[in-house]
């Protein structure tokens, strides 16, 4: 007897263990109502390189995206933070984001329709003018486009251009502390407010950063 194609969820957990959803505009109320906290999110900013699980390969992000966090600790690294491994269930199932509600692993039609809906950005969530101004200042000082230009100058000018890149990384670190100390942003929410630390994104430029005991940053090239 041939296996019949599956037409329903068997709660294998593969989708939840393989990653987390990106939020769309229709998901914003989940954040505003506190179902999804800011500490449960991080922002992928313009200019980041991410893996495109729909179209395949790597893609340069042209507009920012808000992602639900993935777990970092093994053996569950990469799984959505809202996935309960013991019960093989979503802990916010009744209020899950649009991508999750549309996902049927046996039929991608509904998911692909939702995937093309307008994505949520930080400005859909943050309304405080002071915080919005701080976010804009951070983007101007520490945007990926600035990092890209500094890396290209290093390729052309060598070590002479290194201080510029180090300065951008240090400014990113300083403004993250400022977000907590002066703007009252919970530490866990900083990766939502300002995106992920630049030192974590250097790999897309073929670089990695290590901090010396004295706090100085040392940049090295990633060997192919």
PDB file of C-alpha atoms in Angstrom:
ATOM      1  CA  UNK A   1       0.000   0.000   0.000  1.00  0.00           C
ATOM      2  CA  UNK A   2       1.443   3.352  -1.010  1.00  0.00           C
ATOM      3  CA  UNK A   3       1.894   6.039   1.594  1.00  0.00           C
ATOM      4  CA  UNK A   4      -0.895   8.587   1.444  1.00  0.00           C
ATOM      5  CA  UNK A   5       0.118  12.267   1.273  1.00  0.00           C
ATOM      6  CA  UNK A   6      -0.236  13.994   4.628  1.00  0.00           C
ATOM      7  CA  UNK A   7      -3.004  16.587   4.980  1.00  0.00           C
ATOM      8  CA  UNK A   8      -2.770  17.532   8.660  1.00  0.00           C
ATOM      9  CA  UNK A   9      -0.242  18.419  11.352  1.00  0.00           C
ATOM     10  CA  UNK A  10       1.212  15.478  13.269  1.00  0.00           C
ATOM     11  CA  UNK A  11       3.031  17.745  15.766  1.00  0.00           C
ATOM     12  CA  UNK A  12       6.468  16.514  14.772  1.00  0.00           C
ATOM     13  CA  UNK A  13       7.817  19.972  15.669  1.00  0.00           C
ATOM     14  CA  UNK A  14      10.108  20.212  12.659  1.00  0.00           C
ATOM     15  CA  UNK A  15       8.882  23.674  11.639  1.00  0.00           C
ATOM     16  CA  UNK A  16       9.257  25.088  15.169  1.00  0.00           C
ATOM     17  CA  UNK A  17      12.628  23.448  15.754  1.00  0.00           C
ATOM     18  CA  UNK A  18      14.002  24.713  12.450  1.00  0.00           C
ATOM     19  CA  UNK A  19      13.563  28.422  13.084  1.00  0.00           C
ATOM     20  CA  UNK A  20      11.231  31.221  14.063  1.00  0.00           C
ATOM     21  CA  UNK A  21       8.743  33.432  12.212  1.00  0.00           C
ATOM     22  CA  UNK A  22       9.182  36.906  10.831  1.00  0.00           C
ATOM     23  CA  UNK A  23       6.440  39.301  11.946  1.00  0.00           C
ATOM     24  CA  UNK A  24       4.067  40.996   9.531  1.00  0.00           C
ATOM     25  CA  UNK A  25       1.990  44.133  10.047  1.00  0.00           C
ATOM     26  CA  UNK A  26      -0.980  42.012  11.125  1.00  0.00           C
ATOM     27  CA  UNK A  27       1.146  40.662  14.007  1.00  0.00           C
ATOM     28  CA  UNK A  28       1.911  44.041  15.582  1.00  0.00           C
ATOM     29  CA  UNK A  29      -0.943  43.807  18.113  1.00  0.00           C
ATOM     30  CA  UNK A  30       0.642  40.627  19.500  1.00  0.00           C
ATOM     31  CA  UNK A  31       3.565  42.812  20.558  1.00  0.00           C
ATOM     32  CA  UNK A  32       1.533  45.819  21.670  1.00  0.00           C
ATOM     33  CA  UNK A  33      -0.688  43.566  23.799  1.00  0.00           C
ATOM     34  CA  UNK A  34       2.315  41.893  25.424  1.00  0.00           C
ATOM     35  CA  UNK A  35       1.699  38.388  24.072  1.00  0.00           C
ATOM     36  CA  UNK A  36       5.097  38.643  22.429  1.00  0.00           C
ATOM     37  CA  UNK A  37       7.544  40.724  24.467  1.00  0.00           C
ATOM     38  CA  UNK A  38      10.290  42.912  23.038  1.00  0.00           C
ATOM     39  CA  UNK A  39      12.832  40.584  24.652  1.00  0.00           C
ATOM     40  CA  UNK A  40      11.361  37.763  22.538  1.00  0.00           C
ATOM     41  CA  UNK A  41      12.315  39.614  19.357  1.00  0.00           C
ATOM     42  CA  UNK A  42      15.285  40.863  17.420  1.00  0.00           C
ATOM     43  CA  UNK A  43      15.571  43.077  14.361  1.00  0.00           C
ATOM     44  CA  UNK A  44      17.297  42.209  11.115  1.00  0.00           C
ATOM     45  CA  UNK A  45      18.404  45.540   9.702  1.00  0.00           C
ATOM     46  CA  UNK A  46      18.820  46.708   6.129  1.00  0.00           C
ATOM     47  CA  UNK A  47      22.056  45.421   4.663  1.00  0.00           C
ATOM     48  CA  UNK A  48      22.228  42.173   6.615  1.00  0.00           C
ATOM     49  CA  UNK A  49      22.754  38.930   4.751  1.00  0.00           C
ATOM     50  CA  UNK A  50      20.329  36.181   5.750  1.00  0.00           C
ATOM     51  CA  UNK A  51      19.419  32.739   4.532  1.00  0.00           C
ATOM     52  CA  UNK A  52      16.220  32.768   2.471  1.00  0.00           C
ATOM     53  CA  UNK A  53      14.401  29.578   3.406  1.00  0.00           C
ATOM     54  CA  UNK A  54      11.687  30.178   0.792  1.00  0.00           C
ATOM     55  CA  UNK A  55      13.716  30.981  -2.298  1.00  0.00           C
ATOM     56  CA  UNK A  56      16.931  29.326  -1.169  1.00  0.00           C
ATOM     57  CA  UNK A  57      20.448  30.701  -0.786  1.00  0.00           C
ATOM     58  CA  UNK A  58      21.592  33.896   0.885  1.00  0.00           C
ATOM     59  CA  UNK A  59      19.864  37.235   0.394  1.00  0.00           C
ATOM     60  CA  UNK A  60      20.691  40.852   1.213  1.00  0.00           C
ATOM     61  CA  UNK A  61      17.889  42.374   3.270  1.00  0.00           C
ATOM     62  CA  UNK A  62      16.488  45.519   1.665  1.00  0.00           C
ATOM     63  CA  UNK A  63      13.923  46.367   4.350  1.00  0.00           C
ATOM     64  CA  UNK A  64      14.166  45.584   8.027  1.00  0.00           C
ATOM     65  CA  UNK A  65      12.449  42.574   9.541  1.00  0.00           C
ATOM     66  CA  UNK A  66      11.400  41.674  13.047  1.00  0.00           C
ATOM     67  CA  UNK A  67      12.077  38.086  14.004  1.00  0.00           C
ATOM     68  CA  UNK A  68      11.013  36.002  16.980  1.00  0.00           C
ATOM     69  CA  UNK A  69      14.135  34.845  18.771  1.00  0.00           C
ATOM     70  CA  UNK A  70      15.604  31.400  18.351  1.00  0.00           C
ATOM     71  CA  UNK A  71      17.019  29.458  21.270  1.00  0.00           C
ATOM     72  CA  UNK A  72      20.789  29.512  21.564  1.00  0.00           C
ATOM     73  CA  UNK A  73      21.375  26.693  24.006  1.00  0.00           C
ATOM     74  CA  UNK A  74      21.974  23.109  22.791  1.00  0.00           C
ATOM     75  CA  UNK A  75      20.325  20.729  22.169  1.00  0.00           C
ATOM     76  CA  UNK A  76      17.543  23.147  21.150  1.00  0.00           C
ATOM     77  CA  UNK A  77      19.656  25.760  19.369  1.00  0.00           C
ATOM     78  CA  UNK A  78      17.790  27.274  16.443  1.00  0.00           C
ATOM     79  CA  UNK A  79      14.304  26.455  17.720  1.00  0.00           C
ATOM     80  CA  UNK A  80      11.667  29.143  18.211  1.00  0.00           C
ATOM     81  CA  UNK A  81      11.644  30.441  21.800  1.00  0.00           C
ATOM     82  CA  UNK A  82       7.926  29.722  22.053  1.00  0.00           C
ATOM     83  CA  UNK A  83       8.275  26.035  21.243  1.00  0.00           C
ATOM     84  CA  UNK A  84       7.832  23.662  24.205  1.00  0.00           C
ATOM     85  CA  UNK A  85       9.987  20.636  23.404  1.00  0.00           C
ATOM     86  CA  UNK A  86       8.540  18.467  26.163  1.00  0.00           C
ATOM     87  CA  UNK A  87       4.940  18.929  25.032  1.00  0.00           C
ATOM     88  CA  UNK A  88       5.833  19.377  21.355  1.00  0.00           C
ATOM     89  CA  UNK A  89       3.592  22.429  21.287  1.00  0.00           C
ATOM     90  CA  UNK A  90       3.621  26.182  20.760  1.00  0.00           C
ATOM     91  CA  UNK A  91       3.187  28.084  24.030  1.00  0.00           C
ATOM     92  CA  UNK A  92       1.313  30.923  22.283  1.00  0.00           C
ATOM     93  CA  UNK A  93      -0.560  28.738  19.822  1.00  0.00           C
ATOM     94  CA  UNK A  94      -3.875  30.582  20.103  1.00  0.00           C
ATOM     95  CA  UNK A  95      -2.076  33.862  19.371  1.00  0.00           C
ATOM     96  CA  UNK A  96       0.684  32.653  17.066  1.00  0.00           C
ATOM     97  CA  UNK A  97       2.043  34.955  14.319  1.00  0.00           C
ATOM     98  CA  UNK A  98       0.548  34.934  10.824  1.00  0.00           C
ATOM     99  CA  UNK A  99       3.385  32.918   9.288  1.00  0.00           C
ATOM    100  CA  UNK A 100       2.926  30.164  11.857  1.00  0.00           C
ATOM    101  CA  UNK A 101      -0.851  30.082  11.454  1.00  0.00           C
ATOM    102  CA  UNK A 102      -0.491  29.753   7.670  1.00  0.00           C
ATOM    103  CA  UNK A 103       2.282  27.164   7.685  1.00  0.00           C
ATOM    104  CA  UNK A 104       1.294  23.710   6.483  1.00  0.00           C
ATOM    105  CA  UNK A 105       4.395  21.710   5.660  1.00  0.00           C
ATOM    106  CA  UNK A 106       2.459  19.559   3.188  1.00  0.00           C
ATOM    107  CA  UNK A 107       1.149  22.594   1.268  1.00  0.00           C
ATOM    108  CA  UNK A 108       3.030  25.893   1.110  1.00  0.00           C
ATOM    109  CA  UNK A 109       0.261  27.843  -0.666  1.00  0.00           C
ATOM    110  CA  UNK A 110      -1.153  29.717   2.344  1.00  0.00           C
ATOM    111  CA  UNK A 111       2.290  30.364   3.808  1.00  0.00           C
ATOM    112  CA  UNK A 112       3.625  31.873   0.579  1.00  0.00           C
ATOM    113  CA  UNK A 113       0.617  34.176   0.418  1.00  0.00           C
ATOM    114  CA  UNK A 114       1.275  35.446   3.939  1.00  0.00           C
ATOM    115  CA  UNK A 115       5.026  35.630   3.238  1.00  0.00           C
ATOM    116  CA  UNK A 116       4.342  38.372   0.686  1.00  0.00           C
ATOM    117  CA  UNK A 117       2.300  40.499   3.135  1.00  0.00           C
ATOM    118  CA  UNK A 118       3.939  43.737   4.355  1.00  0.00           C
ATOM    119  CA  UNK A 119       6.459  42.992   7.081  1.00  0.00           C
ATOM    120  CA  UNK A 120       6.439  44.742  10.422  1.00  0.00           C
ATOM    121  CA  UNK A 121       9.251  47.101  11.331  1.00  0.00           C
ATOM    122  CA  UNK A 122      10.324  48.702  14.573  1.00  0.00           C
ATOM    123  CA  UNK A 123       8.353  51.870  13.789  1.00  0.00           C
ATOM    124  CA  UNK A 124       5.157  49.820  13.788  1.00  0.00           C
ATOM    125  CA  UNK A 125       5.829  48.981  17.451  1.00  0.00           C
ATOM    126  CA  UNK A 126       7.750  51.917  18.926  1.00  0.00           C
ATOM    127  CA  UNK A 127       5.811  55.174  19.300  1.00  0.00           C
ATOM    128  CA  UNK A 128       8.029  57.093  21.746  1.00  0.00           C
ATOM    129  CA  UNK A 129       9.547  59.965  19.729  1.00  0.00           C
ATOM    130  CA  UNK A 130      12.668  60.064  21.912  1.00  0.00           C
ATOM    131  CA  UNK A 131      13.357  56.377  21.377  1.00  0.00           C
ATOM    132  CA  UNK A 132      12.639  56.662  17.636  1.00  0.00           C
ATOM    133  CA  UNK A 133      15.160  59.501  17.416  1.00  0.00           C
ATOM    134  CA  UNK A 134      17.736  57.377  19.244  1.00  0.00           C
ATOM    135  CA  UNK A 135      17.110  54.479  16.846  1.00  0.00           C
ATOM    136  CA  UNK A 136      17.605  56.790  13.856  1.00  0.00           C
ATOM    137  CA  UNK A 137      20.845  58.129  15.347  1.00  0.00           C
ATOM    138  CA  UNK A 138      22.112  54.582  15.849  1.00  0.00           C
ATOM    139  CA  UNK A 139      21.246  53.686  12.253  1.00  0.00           C
ATOM    140  CA  UNK A 140      23.127  56.734  10.995  1.00  0.00           C
ATOM    141  CA  UNK A 141      26.215  55.992  13.097  1.00  0.00           C
ATOM    142  CA  UNK A 142      26.183  52.188  13.019  1.00  0.00           C
ATOM    143  CA  UNK A 143      24.256  51.144   9.932  1.00  0.00           C
ATOM    144  CA  UNK A 144      25.426  48.193   7.826  1.00  0.00           C
ATOM    145  CA  UNK A 145      26.036  50.525   4.879  1.00  0.00           C
ATOM    146  CA  UNK A 146      28.643  52.365   6.968  1.00  0.00           C
ATOM    147  CA  UNK A 147      30.292  49.086   7.910  1.00  0.00           C
ATOM    148  CA  UNK A 148      30.324  48.040   4.258  1.00  0.00           C
ATOM    149  CA  UNK A 149      32.047  51.256   3.193  1.00  0.00           C
ATOM    150  CA  UNK A 150      34.643  50.912   5.954  1.00  0.00           C
ATOM    151  CA  UNK A 151      35.412  47.309   4.983  1.00  0.00           C
ATOM    152  CA  UNK A 152      35.827  48.325   1.330  1.00  0.00           C
ATOM    153  CA  UNK A 153      38.205  51.105   2.359  1.00  0.00           C
ATOM    154  CA  UNK A 154      40.209  48.550   4.326  1.00  0.00           C
ATOM    155  CA  UNK A 155      40.452  46.373   1.232  1.00  0.00           C
ATOM    156  CA  UNK A 156      41.771  49.339  -0.749  1.00  0.00           C
ATOM    157  CA  UNK A 157      43.918  51.081   1.885  1.00  0.00           C
ATOM    158  CA  UNK A 158      44.879  48.281   4.255  1.00  0.00           C
ATOM    159  CA  UNK A 159      45.480  48.877   7.960  1.00  0.00           C
ATOM    160  CA  UNK A 160      45.224  52.661   7.545  1.00  0.00           C
ATOM    161  CA  UNK A 161      41.430  52.309   7.310  1.00  0.00           C
ATOM    162  CA  UNK A 162      41.115  49.918  10.270  1.00  0.00           C
ATOM    163  CA  UNK A 163      40.463  52.609  12.929  1.00  0.00           C
ATOM    164  CA  UNK A 164      37.290  53.696  11.095  1.00  0.00           C
ATOM    165  CA  UNK A 165      35.754  50.224  11.332  1.00  0.00           C
ATOM    166  CA  UNK A 166      36.869  49.767  14.938  1.00  0.00           C
ATOM    167  CA  UNK A 167      35.275  53.119  15.757  1.00  0.00           C
ATOM    168  CA  UNK A 168      31.919  52.030  14.293  1.00  0.00           C
ATOM    169  CA  UNK A 169      31.986  48.800  16.320  1.00  0.00           C
ATOM    170  CA  UNK A 170      32.846  50.699  19.500  1.00  0.00           C
ATOM    171  CA  UNK A 171      30.056  53.220  18.855  1.00  0.00           C
ATOM    172  CA  UNK A 172      27.581  50.374  18.410  1.00  0.00           C
ATOM    173  CA  UNK A 173      28.670  48.935  21.761  1.00  0.00           C
ATOM    174  CA  UNK A 174      28.455  52.348  23.460  1.00  0.00           C
ATOM    175  CA  UNK A 175      24.959  53.084  22.169  1.00  0.00           C
ATOM    176  CA  UNK A 176      23.711  49.703  23.364  1.00  0.00           C
ATOM    177  CA  UNK A 177      24.821  50.600  26.882  1.00  0.00           C
ATOM    178  CA  UNK A 178      23.214  54.011  26.452  1.00  0.00           C
ATOM    179  CA  UNK A 179      19.894  52.404  25.459  1.00  0.00           C
ATOM    180  CA  UNK A 180      19.795  50.622  28.817  1.00  0.00           C
ATOM    181  CA  UNK A 181      21.257  53.309  31.051  1.00  0.00           C
ATOM    182  CA  UNK A 182      19.645  56.456  29.613  1.00  0.00           C
ATOM    183  CA  UNK A 183      16.526  55.253  27.807  1.00  0.00           C
ATOM    184  CA  UNK A 184      15.455  52.557  30.253  1.00  0.00           C
ATOM    185  CA  UNK A 185      15.361  49.821  27.614  1.00  0.00           C
ATOM    186  CA  UNK A 186      15.523  46.353  29.222  1.00  0.00           C
ATOM    187  CA  UNK A 187      18.795  44.702  28.267  1.00  0.00           C
ATOM    188  CA  UNK A 188      16.954  41.791  26.671  1.00  0.00           C
ATOM    189  CA  UNK A 189      15.130  44.166  24.317  1.00  0.00           C
ATOM    190  CA  UNK A 190      18.195  45.943  22.920  1.00  0.00           C
ATOM    191  CA  UNK A 191      18.537  43.521  19.997  1.00  0.00           C
ATOM    192  CA  UNK A 192      15.004  44.473  19.005  1.00  0.00           C
ATOM    193  CA  UNK A 193      15.580  48.196  19.383  1.00  0.00           C
ATOM    194  CA  UNK A 194      19.004  48.386  17.693  1.00  0.00           C
ATOM    195  CA  UNK A 195      19.303  45.081  15.883  1.00  0.00           C
ATOM    196  CA  UNK A 196      21.957  42.510  16.623  1.00  0.00           C
ATOM    197  CA  UNK A 197      25.445  43.679  17.700  1.00  0.00           C
ATOM    198  CA  UNK A 198      27.679  44.525  14.774  1.00  0.00           C
ATOM    199  CA  UNK A 199      30.381  42.216  16.079  1.00  0.00           C
ATOM    200  CA  UNK A 200      27.971  39.328  15.428  1.00  0.00           C
ATOM    201  CA  UNK A 201      27.407  40.443  11.836  1.00  0.00           C
ATOM    202  CA  UNK A 202      31.021  40.835  10.739  1.00  0.00           C
ATOM    203  CA  UNK A 203      31.058  37.306   9.334  1.00  0.00           C
ATOM    204  CA  UNK A 204      29.125  38.523   6.292  1.00  0.00           C
ATOM    205  CA  UNK A 205      32.146  40.718   5.516  1.00  0.00           C
ATOM    206  CA  UNK A 206      34.577  37.849   6.051  1.00  0.00           C
ATOM    207  CA  UNK A 207      35.734  39.213   9.407  1.00  0.00           C
ATOM    208  CA  UNK A 208      35.437  38.298  13.061  1.00  0.00           C
ATOM    209  CA  UNK A 209      36.071  40.328  16.206  1.00  0.00           C
ATOM    210  CA  UNK A 210      37.664  39.191  19.442  1.00  0.00           C
ATOM    211  CA  UNK A 211      37.883  41.245  22.605  1.00  0.00           C
ATOM    212  CA  UNK A 212      41.209  41.352  24.431  1.00  0.00           C
ATOM    213  CA  UNK A 213      41.356  41.330  28.252  1.00  0.00           C
ATOM    214  CA  UNK A 214      41.878  45.101  28.176  1.00  0.00           C
ATOM    215  CA  UNK A 215      38.644  45.542  26.208  1.00  0.00           C
ATOM    216  CA  UNK A 216      40.306  46.362  22.889  1.00  0.00           C
ATOM    217  CA  UNK A 217      38.849  44.750  19.749  1.00  0.00           C
ATOM    218  CA  UNK A 218      41.007  42.671  17.449  1.00  0.00           C
ATOM    219  CA  UNK A 219      39.736  41.951  13.938  1.00  0.00           C
ATOM    220  CA  UNK A 220      40.831  38.918  11.967  1.00  0.00           C
ATOM    221  CA  UNK A 221      39.797  37.531   8.589  1.00  0.00           C
ATOM    222  CA  UNK A 222      37.753  34.350   8.493  1.00  0.00           C
ATOM    223  CA  UNK A 223      39.671  31.695   6.632  1.00  0.00           C
ATOM    224  CA  UNK A 224      37.702  30.176   3.762  1.00  0.00           C
TER     225      UNK A 224
END
